Amino acid sequence: MKKSDFYYDLPQELIAQHPAEPRDSSRLMVLSKKSGNIEHKIFRDITEYFNEGDCLVLNNTRVLPARLYGVKEGTGAHVEFLLLNPKGDDCWEVITGPGKRAKPGSKFTFGDGILRAEVLDVLEGGNRIAKFTYEGNFYNVLDEIGQMPLPHYITEELKNKERYQTVYSKELGSAAAPTAGLHFTDEILDKLREKGVKVEFVTLHVGLGTFRPVKEENIENHIMHSEHYRLPAETANAINETKKKGGRVIAVGTTSCRTLESVATFNGKIEEAEGWTDIFIYPGYEFKCIDALLTNFHLPESTLIMLVSAFCGYENTMNAYKTAVEEKYRFFSFGDAMLII
């Protein structure tokens, strides 16, 4: 298939600039992958679509406040760092802007000096390796002075950093939120448990590559970024028990989906696993684990809309997106949700 097959026209005003308040007041499109039928609901109605014995799988990754604004020592020139991957010994791979100010040996201060950095190396592609010095705990310092690495299409300031975290976020390490989970409240999760739904967790640390555009017109030539995942034994056991008893496995977000499908693909079954995945799911892929998917509305021509198309069919997907535009749903990270059953 071609990249252009996944294009749709999106008015700028439908790109959500702030999260819905309260969380569960987002709109919810419910799409039948069998019939293509569409229902329009509010997110808190989602409990109606779960049955006793189903298993809901959520990604409990937590977003690093990884965007740092500082100055270059000696010149006072302003600089921005975006932390990507820890490299050990207080070194991180970072994106810097402007890059010309971050040559090897350059030193920078952040937060009035509570965090300092020296650029050690420039990698192929332009990212830097920087070594940080600080007092106390690095993540506490980040929490104090770091900003959320919101996607480029969100231009409004986020006043409450926790609104770019899910209520169940736990494992620190993502460069972006698993946004399909932002709609859940503790009350909805409790209601599902009371209904007899298993609520289980995986961890996939979302990389910035999730926003990387597909440049190849033939989508099969696209090279996916790699992300670290962990599927604990407790979750694997719950999924296997659900399957055995005829229940459904519902993945919350493309990240949970990619984790489950990666493990099922690599191991031939669902079991405790940890590693790196660059699985690329597009139409023609045969799903091995999930039975339903909750997701937000994604960018045109993105790997995420391709994954959705693989799950519920190309025609169903493009019609659902056309309907969402006509009905003025809110799109992307802070936007509305779609449940595909």
Short mmCIF file of C-alpha atoms in Angstrom, two decimals:
data_model
loop_
_atom_site.label_atom_id
_atom_site.label_comp_id
_atom_site.label_asym_id
_atom_site.label_seq_id
_atom_site.Cartn_x
_atom_site.Cartn_y
_atom_site.Cartn_z
CA MET A 1 0.00 0.00 0.00
CA LYS A 2 1.00 3.61 -0.50
CA LYS A 3 1.49 6.27 2.14
CA SER A 4 -0.97 8.50 0.31
CA ASP A 5 -3.70 5.88 0.80
CA PHE A 6 -3.77 6.94 4.46
CA TYR A 7 -4.18 10.66 3.88
CA TYR A 8 -7.28 12.50 5.07
CA ASP A 9 -8.04 16.21 5.21
CA LEU A 10 -8.10 17.55 8.77
CA PRO A 11 -9.15 21.13 9.59
CA GLN A 12 -6.61 22.76 11.92
CA GLU A 13 -9.29 23.66 14.48
CA LEU A 14 -9.99 19.96 15.18
CA ILE A 15 -6.49 19.39 16.60
CA ALA A 16 -7.07 19.35 20.37
CA GLN A 17 -4.85 21.87 22.18
CA HIS A 18 -5.80 20.91 25.72
CA PRO A 19 -7.18 17.82 27.48
CA ALA A 20 -10.89 17.39 28.15
CA GLU A 21 -12.07 18.19 31.67
CA PRO A 22 -12.91 15.94 33.36
CA ARG A 23 -10.88 13.16 31.74
CA ASP A 24 -13.85 10.91 31.02
CA SER A 25 -15.87 13.65 29.28
CA SER A 26 -14.12 13.07 25.93
CA ARG A 27 -16.25 11.81 23.09
CA LEU A 28 -16.07 8.12 22.20
CA MET A 29 -16.67 6.69 18.76
CA VAL A 30 -17.54 2.97 18.88
CA LEU A 31 -16.73 1.17 15.64
CA SER A 32 -17.72 -2.38 14.77
CA LYS A 33 -14.88 -3.93 12.78
CA LYS A 34 -17.28 -6.56 11.45
CA SER A 35 -20.08 -4.32 10.16
CA GLY A 36 -18.40 -0.90 10.07
CA ASN A 37 -21.31 0.46 12.13
CA ILE A 38 -20.52 3.62 14.15
CA GLU A 39 -21.98 4.81 17.46
CA HIS A 40 -21.31 8.17 19.11
CA LYS A 41 -20.88 8.09 22.89
CA ILE A 42 -19.12 9.84 25.80
CA PHE A 43 -16.00 8.10 27.16
CA ARG A 44 -17.57 7.29 30.52
CA ASP A 45 -20.04 5.07 28.57
CA ILE A 46 -17.18 2.71 27.72
CA THR A 47 -18.04 0.32 30.56
CA GLU A 48 -21.17 -0.70 28.62
CA TYR A 49 -18.98 -2.42 26.02
CA PHE A 50 -17.08 -4.71 28.40
CA ASN A 51 -18.19 -8.10 29.63
CA GLU A 52 -17.29 -10.18 32.65
CA GLY A 53 -14.20 -12.21 31.77
CA ASP A 54 -12.71 -9.61 29.42
CA CYS A 55 -9.15 -8.40 29.99
CA LEU A 56 -8.20 -4.74 29.60
CA VAL A 57 -4.46 -4.14 29.01
CA LEU A 58 -3.03 -0.68 29.72
CA ASN A 59 0.46 0.77 29.28
CA ASN A 60 1.67 2.08 32.67
CA THR A 61 4.66 4.01 31.33
CA ARG A 62 5.19 7.47 32.80
CA VAL A 63 6.37 10.47 30.75
CA LEU A 64 9.66 12.12 31.64
CA PRO A 65 9.46 15.93 31.88
CA ALA A 66 12.29 15.70 29.39
CA ARG A 67 12.29 19.16 27.78
CA LEU A 68 14.90 21.44 29.38
CA TYR A 69 15.45 25.14 28.72
CA GLY A 70 18.82 26.57 29.68
CA VAL A 71 21.75 28.77 28.70
CA LYS A 72 25.21 28.18 27.33
CA GLU A 73 27.97 28.91 29.80
CA GLY A 74 30.11 31.85 28.74
CA THR A 75 27.69 33.33 26.21
CA GLY A 76 24.30 33.10 27.92
CA ALA A 77 22.76 31.95 24.61
CA HIS A 78 19.46 30.13 25.08
CA VAL A 79 19.32 26.41 24.36
CA GLU A 80 16.78 23.60 24.50
CA PHE A 81 17.59 19.98 25.37
CA LEU A 82 15.23 17.06 24.87
CA LEU A 83 16.26 13.89 26.71
CA LEU A 84 15.87 10.69 24.70
CA ASN A 85 17.70 7.69 26.16
CA PRO A 86 19.82 7.18 29.29
CA LYS A 87 23.30 5.91 28.46
CA GLY A 88 24.55 5.30 32.02
CA ASP A 89 26.92 7.28 34.26
CA ASP A 90 24.58 10.33 34.09
CA CYS A 91 24.94 10.48 30.31
CA TRP A 92 21.92 10.86 28.00
CA GLU A 93 21.29 10.94 24.30
CA VAL A 94 19.66 14.32 23.67
CA ILE A 95 18.27 16.46 20.89
CA THR A 96 19.58 20.01 21.14
CA GLY A 97 18.35 23.22 19.59
CA PRO A 98 19.99 25.11 18.11
CA GLY A 99 22.49 22.32 17.41
CA LYS A 100 25.31 24.69 16.43
CA ARG A 101 25.52 25.81 20.07
CA ALA A 102 26.09 22.25 21.29
CA LYS A 103 29.51 21.25 20.00
CA PRO A 104 31.58 18.71 22.00
CA GLY A 105 32.98 20.43 25.08
CA SER A 106 30.15 22.96 25.25
CA LYS A 107 28.66 23.43 28.75
CA PHE A 108 25.14 24.45 29.72
CA THR A 109 23.16 25.26 32.86
CA PHE A 110 19.47 24.67 33.55
CA GLY A 111 17.18 25.82 36.33
CA ASP A 112 19.51 28.57 37.60
CA GLY A 113 22.35 26.10 37.92
CA ILE A 114 20.70 23.17 39.73
CA LEU A 115 21.44 21.07 36.62
CA ARG A 116 24.50 21.30 34.39
CA ALA A 117 25.47 19.49 31.22
CA GLU A 118 28.49 19.03 29.01
CA VAL A 119 28.21 17.76 25.43
CA LEU A 120 30.59 14.83 24.95
CA ASP A 121 29.85 13.68 21.43
CA VAL A 122 27.77 14.26 18.30
CA LEU A 123 26.06 11.16 16.91
CA GLU A 124 25.24 10.34 13.31
CA GLY A 125 21.97 12.12 12.61
CA GLY A 126 22.83 15.06 14.88
CA ASN A 127 21.78 13.90 18.35
CA ARG A 128 24.23 14.56 21.16
CA ILE A 129 25.58 12.63 24.13
CA ALA A 130 25.55 14.90 27.19
CA LYS A 131 26.79 14.27 30.71
CA PHE A 132 24.77 15.85 33.53
CA THR A 133 25.86 16.97 36.99
CA TYR A 134 23.46 17.79 39.83
CA GLU A 135 22.84 17.30 43.54
CA GLY A 136 20.41 14.72 44.87
CA ASN A 137 18.19 12.63 42.58
CA PHE A 138 18.27 13.31 38.83
CA TYR A 139 14.57 12.54 38.34
CA ASN A 140 13.58 14.86 41.20
CA VAL A 141 15.58 17.63 39.53
CA LEU A 142 13.83 16.88 36.22
CA ASP A 143 10.46 16.99 37.96
CA GLU A 144 11.31 20.44 39.31
CA ILE A 145 12.61 22.14 36.16
CA GLY A 146 11.67 19.93 33.20
CA GLN A 147 8.73 20.54 30.87
CA MET A 148 6.52 17.91 29.26
CA PRO A 149 7.70 17.02 25.72
CA LEU A 150 4.37 17.81 24.10
CA PRO A 151 4.03 17.05 20.37
CA HIS A 152 4.75 19.90 17.95
CA TYR A 153 1.07 20.28 17.03
CA ILE A 154 0.15 21.30 20.60
CA THR A 155 0.99 24.97 20.91
CA GLU A 156 -0.94 25.87 24.07
CA GLU A 157 0.88 25.74 27.41
CA LEU A 158 -0.05 22.77 29.62
CA LYS A 159 -0.72 24.20 33.07
CA ASN A 160 -0.94 20.86 34.93
CA LYS A 161 1.83 18.40 33.97
CA GLU A 162 -0.20 15.47 35.34
CA ARG A 163 -2.74 15.91 32.53
CA TYR A 164 -0.14 14.47 30.15
CA GLN A 165 0.10 11.39 32.39
CA THR A 166 -2.41 8.56 32.75
CA VAL A 167 -3.90 8.08 36.23
CA TYR A 168 -2.14 4.70 36.38
CA SER A 169 1.29 5.86 35.12
CA LYS A 170 4.07 4.23 37.13
CA GLU A 171 7.22 3.29 35.18
CA LEU A 172 9.21 6.43 34.32
CA GLY A 173 10.79 6.47 30.87
CA SER A 174 8.53 7.71 28.02
CA ALA A 175 9.18 10.60 25.67
CA ALA A 176 5.43 10.81 24.96
CA ALA A 177 2.23 9.74 26.70
CA PRO A 178 0.25 6.63 25.72
CA THR A 179 -2.61 8.98 24.93
CA ALA A 180 -5.49 6.50 24.57
CA GLY A 181 -5.20 6.00 28.33
CA LEU A 182 -5.57 9.69 29.22
CA HIS A 183 -9.37 9.33 29.23
CA PHE A 184 -9.51 6.80 32.07
CA THR A 185 -10.30 7.74 35.66
CA ASP A 186 -9.82 5.58 38.75
CA GLU A 187 -13.61 5.40 39.00
CA ILE A 188 -13.98 3.89 35.51
CA LEU A 189 -11.25 1.32 36.21
CA ASP A 190 -12.93 0.39 39.53
CA LYS A 191 -16.28 0.04 37.74
CA LEU A 192 -14.72 -2.32 35.19
CA ARG A 193 -13.16 -4.43 37.94
CA GLU A 194 -16.53 -4.62 39.72
CA LYS A 195 -18.02 -5.84 36.46
CA GLY A 196 -15.55 -8.75 36.40
CA VAL A 197 -13.09 -7.29 33.89
CA LYS A 198 -9.42 -8.02 34.52
CA VAL A 199 -7.35 -4.79 34.45
CA GLU A 200 -3.71 -5.57 33.66
CA PHE A 201 -0.58 -3.63 32.69
CA VAL A 202 2.34 -3.74 30.29
CA THR A 203 5.11 -1.16 29.93
CA LEU A 204 6.26 0.29 26.63
CA HIS A 205 8.34 3.44 26.82
CA VAL A 206 7.14 5.57 23.93
CA GLY A 207 9.96 7.04 21.85
CA LEU A 208 9.87 10.27 19.86
CA GLY A 209 10.02 8.08 16.78
CA THR A 210 6.30 7.60 17.26
CA PHE A 211 5.94 11.08 15.69
CA ARG A 212 8.41 10.37 12.88
CA PRO A 213 6.66 10.80 9.52
CA VAL A 214 6.56 8.00 6.99
CA LYS A 215 8.72 9.22 4.12
CA GLU A 216 8.60 6.19 1.83
CA GLU A 217 5.64 6.16 -0.56
CA ASN A 218 5.66 2.35 -0.42
CA ILE A 219 4.90 1.85 3.28
CA GLU A 220 6.66 -1.53 3.37
CA ASN A 221 9.97 0.32 2.98
CA HIS A 222 9.43 2.36 6.17
CA ILE A 223 11.85 1.52 9.00
CA MET A 224 10.24 1.65 12.44
CA HIS A 225 11.89 3.09 15.53
CA SER A 226 12.67 0.71 18.39
CA GLU A 227 11.06 0.95 21.84
CA HIS A 228 11.64 -0.89 25.11
CA TYR A 229 8.79 -3.02 26.50
CA ARG A 230 8.05 -5.31 29.41
CA LEU A 231 5.19 -7.76 29.76
CA PRO A 232 5.03 -9.10 33.35
CA ALA A 233 4.09 -12.68 34.22
CA GLU A 234 0.91 -11.54 35.98
CA THR A 235 -0.38 -9.91 32.79
CA ALA A 236 0.65 -12.85 30.61
CA ASN A 237 -1.20 -15.27 32.91
CA ALA A 238 -4.33 -13.10 32.91
CA ILE A 239 -4.35 -12.90 29.10
CA ASN A 240 -3.89 -16.64 28.70
CA GLU A 241 -6.68 -17.33 31.19
CA THR A 242 -8.95 -14.86 29.38
CA LYS A 243 -8.30 -16.53 26.03
CA LYS A 244 -8.85 -19.98 27.51
CA LYS A 245 -12.27 -18.97 28.87
CA GLY A 246 -13.37 -17.21 25.69
CA GLY A 247 -13.02 -13.62 26.90
CA ARG A 248 -11.67 -10.72 24.88
CA VAL A 249 -8.31 -8.98 25.22
CA ILE A 250 -8.75 -5.22 24.77
CA ALA A 251 -5.59 -3.19 24.20
CA VAL A 252 -5.60 0.43 25.33
CA GLY A 253 -3.62 2.30 22.72
CA THR A 254 -1.28 1.35 19.91
CA THR A 255 1.54 0.98 22.46
CA SER A 256 -0.21 -1.79 24.41
CA CYS A 257 -1.21 -3.35 21.09
CA ARG A 258 2.38 -3.33 19.79
CA THR A 259 3.67 -4.81 23.04
CA LEU A 260 1.22 -7.72 23.02
CA GLU A 261 1.59 -8.41 19.32
CA SER A 262 5.40 -8.23 19.58
CA VAL A 263 5.50 -10.85 22.32
CA ALA A 264 3.01 -13.07 20.48
CA THR A 265 5.07 -12.73 17.28
CA PHE A 266 8.49 -13.23 18.84
CA ASN A 267 7.53 -16.10 21.17
CA GLY A 268 4.58 -17.66 19.36
CA LYS A 269 2.53 -17.17 22.53
CA ILE A 270 1.94 -14.69 25.34
CA GLU A 271 4.42 -15.10 28.18
CA GLU A 272 6.53 -12.94 30.46
CA ALA A 273 8.95 -11.00 28.27
CA GLU A 274 11.15 -7.92 28.10
CA GLY A 275 13.08 -6.41 25.23
CA TRP A 276 13.02 -4.00 22.31
CA THR A 277 10.46 -3.97 19.53
CA ASP A 278 10.32 -2.30 16.13
CA ILE A 279 7.21 -4.15 14.98
CA PHE A 280 5.42 -2.33 12.15
CA ILE A 281 1.75 -3.26 11.87
CA TYR A 282 -0.03 -2.32 8.64
CA PRO A 283 -2.83 -3.85 6.53
CA GLY A 284 -2.15 -7.51 5.84
CA TYR A 285 -0.85 -8.17 9.35
CA GLU A 286 -2.58 -11.06 11.15
CA PHE A 287 -3.29 -10.21 14.79
CA LYS A 288 -2.25 -12.90 17.24
CA CYS A 289 -3.46 -11.55 20.58
CA ILE A 290 -5.82 -8.59 20.76
CA ASP A 291 -9.57 -8.75 20.12
CA ALA A 292 -10.49 -5.07 20.56
CA LEU A 293 -8.61 -1.77 20.52
CA LEU A 294 -9.11 1.62 22.17
CA THR A 295 -7.22 4.39 20.44
CA ASN A 296 -7.24 8.12 19.70
CA PHE A 297 -7.48 9.67 16.23
CA HIS A 298 -4.04 9.78 14.62
CA LEU A 299 -2.13 11.91 12.12
CA PRO A 300 -2.71 11.39 8.40
CA GLU A 301 -0.20 9.00 6.78
CA SER A 302 1.18 7.93 10.18
CA THR A 303 2.20 4.41 11.22
CA LEU A 304 -0.55 4.63 13.86
CA ILE A 305 -3.43 5.06 11.41
CA MET A 306 -1.88 2.17 9.44
CA LEU A 307 -2.03 -0.02 12.55
CA VAL A 308 -5.69 0.88 13.09
CA SER A 309 -6.39 0.05 9.42
CA ALA A 310 -4.74 -3.33 9.87
CA PHE A 311 -7.00 -4.07 12.83
CA CYS A 312 -10.41 -2.99 11.61
CA GLY A 313 -9.98 -2.80 7.85
CA TYR A 314 -8.90 0.01 5.55
CA GLU A 315 -12.39 1.03 4.39
CA ASN A 316 -13.79 1.01 7.94
CA THR A 317 -10.89 3.13 9.18
CA MET A 318 -11.01 5.80 6.50
CA ASN A 319 -14.80 6.02 6.78
CA ALA A 320 -14.52 6.38 10.58
CA TYR A 321 -12.01 9.22 10.17
CA LYS A 322 -14.20 10.92 7.56
CA THR A 323 -17.12 10.67 10.00
CA ALA A 324 -15.00 11.99 12.87
CA VAL A 325 -14.09 15.08 10.84
CA GLU A 326 -17.72 15.64 9.82
CA GLU A 327 -18.88 15.25 13.44
CA LYS A 328 -16.09 17.56 14.66
CA TYR A 329 -14.35 15.09 16.96
CA ARG A 330 -11.15 16.34 18.59
CA PHE A 331 -7.97 14.81 17.15
CA PHE A 332 -4.51 13.62 18.25
CA SER A 333 -2.95 13.44 21.72
CA PHE A 334 -5.53 15.43 23.71
CA GLY A 335 -8.37 14.44 21.42
CA ASP A 336 -11.29 12.03 21.56
CA ALA A 337 -11.22 8.24 21.52
CA MET A 338 -12.34 5.38 19.31
CA LEU A 339 -13.21 1.89 20.57
CA ILE A 340 -12.95 -0.79 17.88
CA ILE A 341 -14.82 -3.99 18.80
#
